[in-house]
Short mmCIF file of N, CA and C in Angstrom, two decimals:
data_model
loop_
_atom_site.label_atom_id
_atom_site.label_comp_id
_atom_site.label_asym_id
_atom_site.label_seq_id
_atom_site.Cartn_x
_atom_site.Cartn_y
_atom_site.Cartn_z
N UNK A 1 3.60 0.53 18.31
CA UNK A 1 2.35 -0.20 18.52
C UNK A 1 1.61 0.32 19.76
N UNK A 2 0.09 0.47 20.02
CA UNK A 2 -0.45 0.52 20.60
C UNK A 2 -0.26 -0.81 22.00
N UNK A 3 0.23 -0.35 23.16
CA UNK A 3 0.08 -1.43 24.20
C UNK A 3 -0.88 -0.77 25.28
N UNK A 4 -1.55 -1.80 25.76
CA UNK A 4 -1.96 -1.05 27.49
C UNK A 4 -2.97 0.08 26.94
N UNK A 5 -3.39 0.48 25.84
CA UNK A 5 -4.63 1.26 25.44
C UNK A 5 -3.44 2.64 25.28
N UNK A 6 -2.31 2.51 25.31
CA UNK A 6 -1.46 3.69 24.58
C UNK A 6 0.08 3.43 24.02
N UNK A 7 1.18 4.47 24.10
CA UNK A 7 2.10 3.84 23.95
C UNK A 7 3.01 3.23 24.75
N UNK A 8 3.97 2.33 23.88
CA UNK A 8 4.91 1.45 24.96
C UNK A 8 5.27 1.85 25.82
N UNK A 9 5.92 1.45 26.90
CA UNK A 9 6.74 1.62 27.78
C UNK A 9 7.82 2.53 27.54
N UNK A 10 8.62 1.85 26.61
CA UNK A 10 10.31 2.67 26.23
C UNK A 10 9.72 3.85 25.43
N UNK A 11 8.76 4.21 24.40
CA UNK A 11 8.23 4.56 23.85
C UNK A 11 7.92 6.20 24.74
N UNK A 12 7.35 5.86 25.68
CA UNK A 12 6.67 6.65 26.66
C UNK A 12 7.80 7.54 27.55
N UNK A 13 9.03 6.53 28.00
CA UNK A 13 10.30 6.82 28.50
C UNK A 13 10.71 7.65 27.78
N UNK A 14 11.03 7.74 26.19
CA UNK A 14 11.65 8.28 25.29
C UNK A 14 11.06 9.74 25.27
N UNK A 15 9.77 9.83 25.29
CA UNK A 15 9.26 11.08 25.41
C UNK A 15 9.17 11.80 26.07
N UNK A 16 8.91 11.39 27.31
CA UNK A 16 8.92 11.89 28.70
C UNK A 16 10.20 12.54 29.07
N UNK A 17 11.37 12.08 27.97
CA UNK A 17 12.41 12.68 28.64
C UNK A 17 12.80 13.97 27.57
N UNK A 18 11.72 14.56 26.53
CA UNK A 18 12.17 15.37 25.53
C UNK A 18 11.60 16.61 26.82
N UNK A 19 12.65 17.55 26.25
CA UNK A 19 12.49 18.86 27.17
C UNK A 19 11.58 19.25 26.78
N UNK A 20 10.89 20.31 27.81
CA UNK A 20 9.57 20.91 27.37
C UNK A 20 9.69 21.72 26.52
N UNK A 21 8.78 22.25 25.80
CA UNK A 21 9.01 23.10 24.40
C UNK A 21 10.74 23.06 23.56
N UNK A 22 11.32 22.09 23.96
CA UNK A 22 12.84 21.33 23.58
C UNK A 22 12.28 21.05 21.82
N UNK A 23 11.55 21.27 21.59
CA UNK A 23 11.29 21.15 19.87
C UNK A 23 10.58 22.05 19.07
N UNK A 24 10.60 22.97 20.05
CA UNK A 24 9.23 24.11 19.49
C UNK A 24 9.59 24.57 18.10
N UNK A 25 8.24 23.93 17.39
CA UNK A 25 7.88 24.94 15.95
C UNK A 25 8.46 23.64 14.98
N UNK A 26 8.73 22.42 15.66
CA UNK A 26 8.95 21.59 15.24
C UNK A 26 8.16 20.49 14.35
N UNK A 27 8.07 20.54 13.01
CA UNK A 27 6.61 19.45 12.06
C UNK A 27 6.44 18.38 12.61
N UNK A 28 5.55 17.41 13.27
CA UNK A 28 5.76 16.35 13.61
C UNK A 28 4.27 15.64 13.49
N UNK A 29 4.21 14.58 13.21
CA UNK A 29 3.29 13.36 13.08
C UNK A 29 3.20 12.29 13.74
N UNK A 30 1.87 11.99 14.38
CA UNK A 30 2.18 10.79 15.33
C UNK A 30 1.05 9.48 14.83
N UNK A 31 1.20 8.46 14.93
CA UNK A 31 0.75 7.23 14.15
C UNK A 31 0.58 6.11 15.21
N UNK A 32 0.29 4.92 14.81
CA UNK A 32 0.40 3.71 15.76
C UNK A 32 -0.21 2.78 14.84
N UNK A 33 -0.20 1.46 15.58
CA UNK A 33 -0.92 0.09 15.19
C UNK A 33 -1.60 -0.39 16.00
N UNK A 34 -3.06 -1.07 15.67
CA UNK A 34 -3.63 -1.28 16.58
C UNK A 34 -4.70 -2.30 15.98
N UNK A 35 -5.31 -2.99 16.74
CA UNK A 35 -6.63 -3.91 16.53
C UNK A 35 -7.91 -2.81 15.73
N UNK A 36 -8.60 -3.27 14.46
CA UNK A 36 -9.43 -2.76 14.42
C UNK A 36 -10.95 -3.04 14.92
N UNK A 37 -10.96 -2.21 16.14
CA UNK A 37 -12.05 -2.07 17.05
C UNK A 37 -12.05 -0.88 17.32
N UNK A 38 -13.13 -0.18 18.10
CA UNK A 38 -13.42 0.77 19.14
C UNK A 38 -11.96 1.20 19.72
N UNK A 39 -11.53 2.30 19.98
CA UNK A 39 -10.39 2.74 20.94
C UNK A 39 -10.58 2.43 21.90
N UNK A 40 -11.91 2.76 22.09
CA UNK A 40 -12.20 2.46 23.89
C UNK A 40 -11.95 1.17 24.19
N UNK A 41 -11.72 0.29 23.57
CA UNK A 41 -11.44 -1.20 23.70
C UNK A 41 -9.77 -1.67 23.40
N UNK A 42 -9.10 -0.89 22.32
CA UNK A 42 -7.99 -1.21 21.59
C UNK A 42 -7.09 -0.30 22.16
N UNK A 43 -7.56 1.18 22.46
CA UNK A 43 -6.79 2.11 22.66
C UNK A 43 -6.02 2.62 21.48
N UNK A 44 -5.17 3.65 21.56
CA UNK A 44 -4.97 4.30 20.30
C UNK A 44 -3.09 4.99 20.93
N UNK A 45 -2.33 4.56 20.34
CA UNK A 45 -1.12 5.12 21.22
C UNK A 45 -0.77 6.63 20.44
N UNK A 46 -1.34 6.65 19.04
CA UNK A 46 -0.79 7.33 18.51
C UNK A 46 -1.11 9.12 19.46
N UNK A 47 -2.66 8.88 19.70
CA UNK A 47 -3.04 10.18 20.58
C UNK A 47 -2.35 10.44 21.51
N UNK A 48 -1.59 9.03 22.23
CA UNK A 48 -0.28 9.85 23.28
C UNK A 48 0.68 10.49 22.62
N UNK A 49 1.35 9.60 21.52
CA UNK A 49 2.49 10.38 20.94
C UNK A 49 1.90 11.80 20.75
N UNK A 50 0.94 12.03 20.39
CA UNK A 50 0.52 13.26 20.11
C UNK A 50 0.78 14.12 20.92
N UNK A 51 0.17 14.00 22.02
CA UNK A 51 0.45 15.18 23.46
C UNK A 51 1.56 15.08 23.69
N UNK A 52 2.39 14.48 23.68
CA UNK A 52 3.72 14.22 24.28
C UNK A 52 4.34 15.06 23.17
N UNK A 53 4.13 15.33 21.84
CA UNK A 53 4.60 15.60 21.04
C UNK A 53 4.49 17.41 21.56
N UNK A 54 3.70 17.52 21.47
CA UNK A 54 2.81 18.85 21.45
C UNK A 54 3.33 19.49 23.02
N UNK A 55 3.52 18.67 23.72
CA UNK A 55 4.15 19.52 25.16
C UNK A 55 5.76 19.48 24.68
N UNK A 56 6.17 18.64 24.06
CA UNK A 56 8.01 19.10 23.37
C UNK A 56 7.68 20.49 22.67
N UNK A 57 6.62 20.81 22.62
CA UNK A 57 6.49 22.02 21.33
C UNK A 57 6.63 21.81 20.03
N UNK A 58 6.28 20.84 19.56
CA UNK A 58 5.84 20.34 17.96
C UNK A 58 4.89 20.83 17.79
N UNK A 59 4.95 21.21 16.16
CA UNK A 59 3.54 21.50 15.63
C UNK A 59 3.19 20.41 14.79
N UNK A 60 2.30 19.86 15.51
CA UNK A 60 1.55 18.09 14.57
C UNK A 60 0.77 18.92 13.31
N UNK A 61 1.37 18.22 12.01
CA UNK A 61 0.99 18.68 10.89
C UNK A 61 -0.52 17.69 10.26
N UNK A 62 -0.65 16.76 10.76
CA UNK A 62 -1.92 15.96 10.81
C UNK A 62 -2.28 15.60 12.20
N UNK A 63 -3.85 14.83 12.08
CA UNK A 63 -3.87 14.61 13.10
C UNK A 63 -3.74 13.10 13.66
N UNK A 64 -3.41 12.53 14.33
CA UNK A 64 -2.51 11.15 14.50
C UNK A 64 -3.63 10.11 13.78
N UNK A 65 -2.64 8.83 13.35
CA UNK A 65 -3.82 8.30 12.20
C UNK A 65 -3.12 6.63 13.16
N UNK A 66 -3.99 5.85 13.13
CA UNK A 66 -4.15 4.39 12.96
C UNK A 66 -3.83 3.73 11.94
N UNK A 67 -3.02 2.26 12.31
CA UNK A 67 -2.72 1.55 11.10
C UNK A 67 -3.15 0.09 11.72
N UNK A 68 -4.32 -0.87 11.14
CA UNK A 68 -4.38 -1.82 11.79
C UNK A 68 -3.47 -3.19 11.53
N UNK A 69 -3.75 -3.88 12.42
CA UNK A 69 -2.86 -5.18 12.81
C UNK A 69 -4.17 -6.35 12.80
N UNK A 70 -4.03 -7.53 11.92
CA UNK A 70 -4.72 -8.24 11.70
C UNK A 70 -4.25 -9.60 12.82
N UNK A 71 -5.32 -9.47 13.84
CA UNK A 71 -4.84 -10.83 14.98
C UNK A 71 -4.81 -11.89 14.79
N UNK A 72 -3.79 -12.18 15.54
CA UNK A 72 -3.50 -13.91 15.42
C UNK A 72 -4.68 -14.55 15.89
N UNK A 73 -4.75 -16.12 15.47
CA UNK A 73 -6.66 -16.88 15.64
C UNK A 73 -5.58 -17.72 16.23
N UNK A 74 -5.28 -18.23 17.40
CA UNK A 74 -4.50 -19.26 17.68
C UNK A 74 -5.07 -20.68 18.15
N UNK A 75 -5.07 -21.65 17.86
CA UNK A 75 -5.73 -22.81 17.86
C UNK A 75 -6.70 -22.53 19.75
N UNK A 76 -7.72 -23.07 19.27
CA UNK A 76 -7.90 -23.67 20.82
C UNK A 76 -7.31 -23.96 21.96
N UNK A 77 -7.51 -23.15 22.95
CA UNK A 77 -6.53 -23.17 23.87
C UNK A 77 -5.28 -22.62 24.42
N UNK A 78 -4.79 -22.17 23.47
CA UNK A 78 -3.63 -21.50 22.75
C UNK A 78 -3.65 -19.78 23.20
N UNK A 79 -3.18 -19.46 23.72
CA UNK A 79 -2.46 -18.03 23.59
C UNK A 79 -2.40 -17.03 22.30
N UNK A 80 -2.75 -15.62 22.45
CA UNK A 80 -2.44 -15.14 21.20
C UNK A 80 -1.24 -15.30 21.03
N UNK A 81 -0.38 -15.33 19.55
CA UNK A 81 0.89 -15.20 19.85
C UNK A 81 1.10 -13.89 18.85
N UNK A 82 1.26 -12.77 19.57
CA UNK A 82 1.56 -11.38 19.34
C UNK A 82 2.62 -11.57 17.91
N UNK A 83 3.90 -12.63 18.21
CA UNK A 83 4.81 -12.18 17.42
C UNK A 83 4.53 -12.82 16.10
N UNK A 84 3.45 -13.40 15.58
CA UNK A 84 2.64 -13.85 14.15
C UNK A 84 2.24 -12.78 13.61
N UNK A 85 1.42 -11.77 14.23
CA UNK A 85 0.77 -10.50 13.83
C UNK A 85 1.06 -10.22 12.77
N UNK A 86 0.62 -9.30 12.25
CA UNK A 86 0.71 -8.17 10.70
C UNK A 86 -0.13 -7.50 10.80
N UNK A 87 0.67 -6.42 9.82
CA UNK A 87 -1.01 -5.37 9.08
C UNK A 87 -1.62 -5.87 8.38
N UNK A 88 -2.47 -5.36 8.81
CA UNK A 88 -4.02 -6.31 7.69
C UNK A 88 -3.35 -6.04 6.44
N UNK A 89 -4.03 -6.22 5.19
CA UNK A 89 -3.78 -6.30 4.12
C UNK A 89 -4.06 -5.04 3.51
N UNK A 90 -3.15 -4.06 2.82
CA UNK A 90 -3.85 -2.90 2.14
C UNK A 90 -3.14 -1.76 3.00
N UNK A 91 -2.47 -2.30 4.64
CA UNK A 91 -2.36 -1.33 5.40
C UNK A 91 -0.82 -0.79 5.50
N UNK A 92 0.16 -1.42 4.48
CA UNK A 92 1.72 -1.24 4.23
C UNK A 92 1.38 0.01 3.23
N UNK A 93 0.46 -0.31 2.40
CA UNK A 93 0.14 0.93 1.03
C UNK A 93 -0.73 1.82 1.53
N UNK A 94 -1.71 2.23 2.44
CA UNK A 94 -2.30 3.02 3.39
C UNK A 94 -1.26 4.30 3.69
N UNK A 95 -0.37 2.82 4.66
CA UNK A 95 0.74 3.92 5.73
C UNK A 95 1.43 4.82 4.88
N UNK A 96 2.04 4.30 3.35
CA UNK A 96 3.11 5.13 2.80
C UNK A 96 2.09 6.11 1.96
N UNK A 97 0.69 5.95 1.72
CA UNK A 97 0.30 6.97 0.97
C UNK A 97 0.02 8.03 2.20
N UNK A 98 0.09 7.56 3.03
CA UNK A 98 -0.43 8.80 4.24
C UNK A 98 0.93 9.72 4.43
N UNK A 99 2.29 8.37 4.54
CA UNK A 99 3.59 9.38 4.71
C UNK A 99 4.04 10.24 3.78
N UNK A 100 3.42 9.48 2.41
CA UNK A 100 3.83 10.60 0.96
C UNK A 100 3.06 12.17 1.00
N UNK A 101 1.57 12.15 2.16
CA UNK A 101 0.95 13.45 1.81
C UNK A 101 1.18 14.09 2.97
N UNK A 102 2.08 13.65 3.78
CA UNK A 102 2.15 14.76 4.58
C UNK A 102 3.29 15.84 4.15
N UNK A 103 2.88 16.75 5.18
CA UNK A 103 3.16 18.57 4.70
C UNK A 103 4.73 18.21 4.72
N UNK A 104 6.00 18.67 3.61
CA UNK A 104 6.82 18.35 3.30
C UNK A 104 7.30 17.11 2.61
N UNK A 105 6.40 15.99 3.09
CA UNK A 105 7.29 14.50 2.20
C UNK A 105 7.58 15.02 0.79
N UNK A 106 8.36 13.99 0.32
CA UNK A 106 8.96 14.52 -0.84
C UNK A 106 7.96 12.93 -1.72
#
């Protein structure tokens, strides 16, 4: 998921610790979830995975795609509560037609 206008924390940890060119020539795809709005507002994590990907020495076989998350409306007063969330509707069959066309899926 998209946090903080990129990716998570552990997310970020995880990558940060892949050696540099430690994957070179390697297929890789980077994705996320996010509010559908503006990036400049929602942010987009998948474009970090991307660079992060790309300094391991991956070769990104697409270019990183969005999957949205339909927000919680929480009563008046009320707090979002993050852990209600979902993908909007349409966006479970989106994600797998996107994973079926990339270069190799079977």
């Amino acid at each position: 998921p998209t946090q903080r206008h990129g990716a998570s924390p552990a997310l970020v940890a995880w990558l940060g610790g892949l050696p540099a060119d430690g994957l070179a020539g390697v297929p890789a795809a980077a994705f996320d979830t996010r509010y559908r709005m503006a990036k400049l507002i929602s942010g987009a994590a998948g474009e970090t995975v991307a660079r992060w990907l790309r300094r391991a020495g991956c070769r990104l076989v697409v270019p990183p795609e969005s999957f949205f998350v339909e927000q919680d409306a929480p009563p008046d007063g009320q707090e979002r509560r993050h852990e209600l969330e979902h993908l909007e509707p349409g966006e479970v069959e989106r994600a797998a037609e996107w994973a079926r066309g990339l270069p190799g899926a079977a």
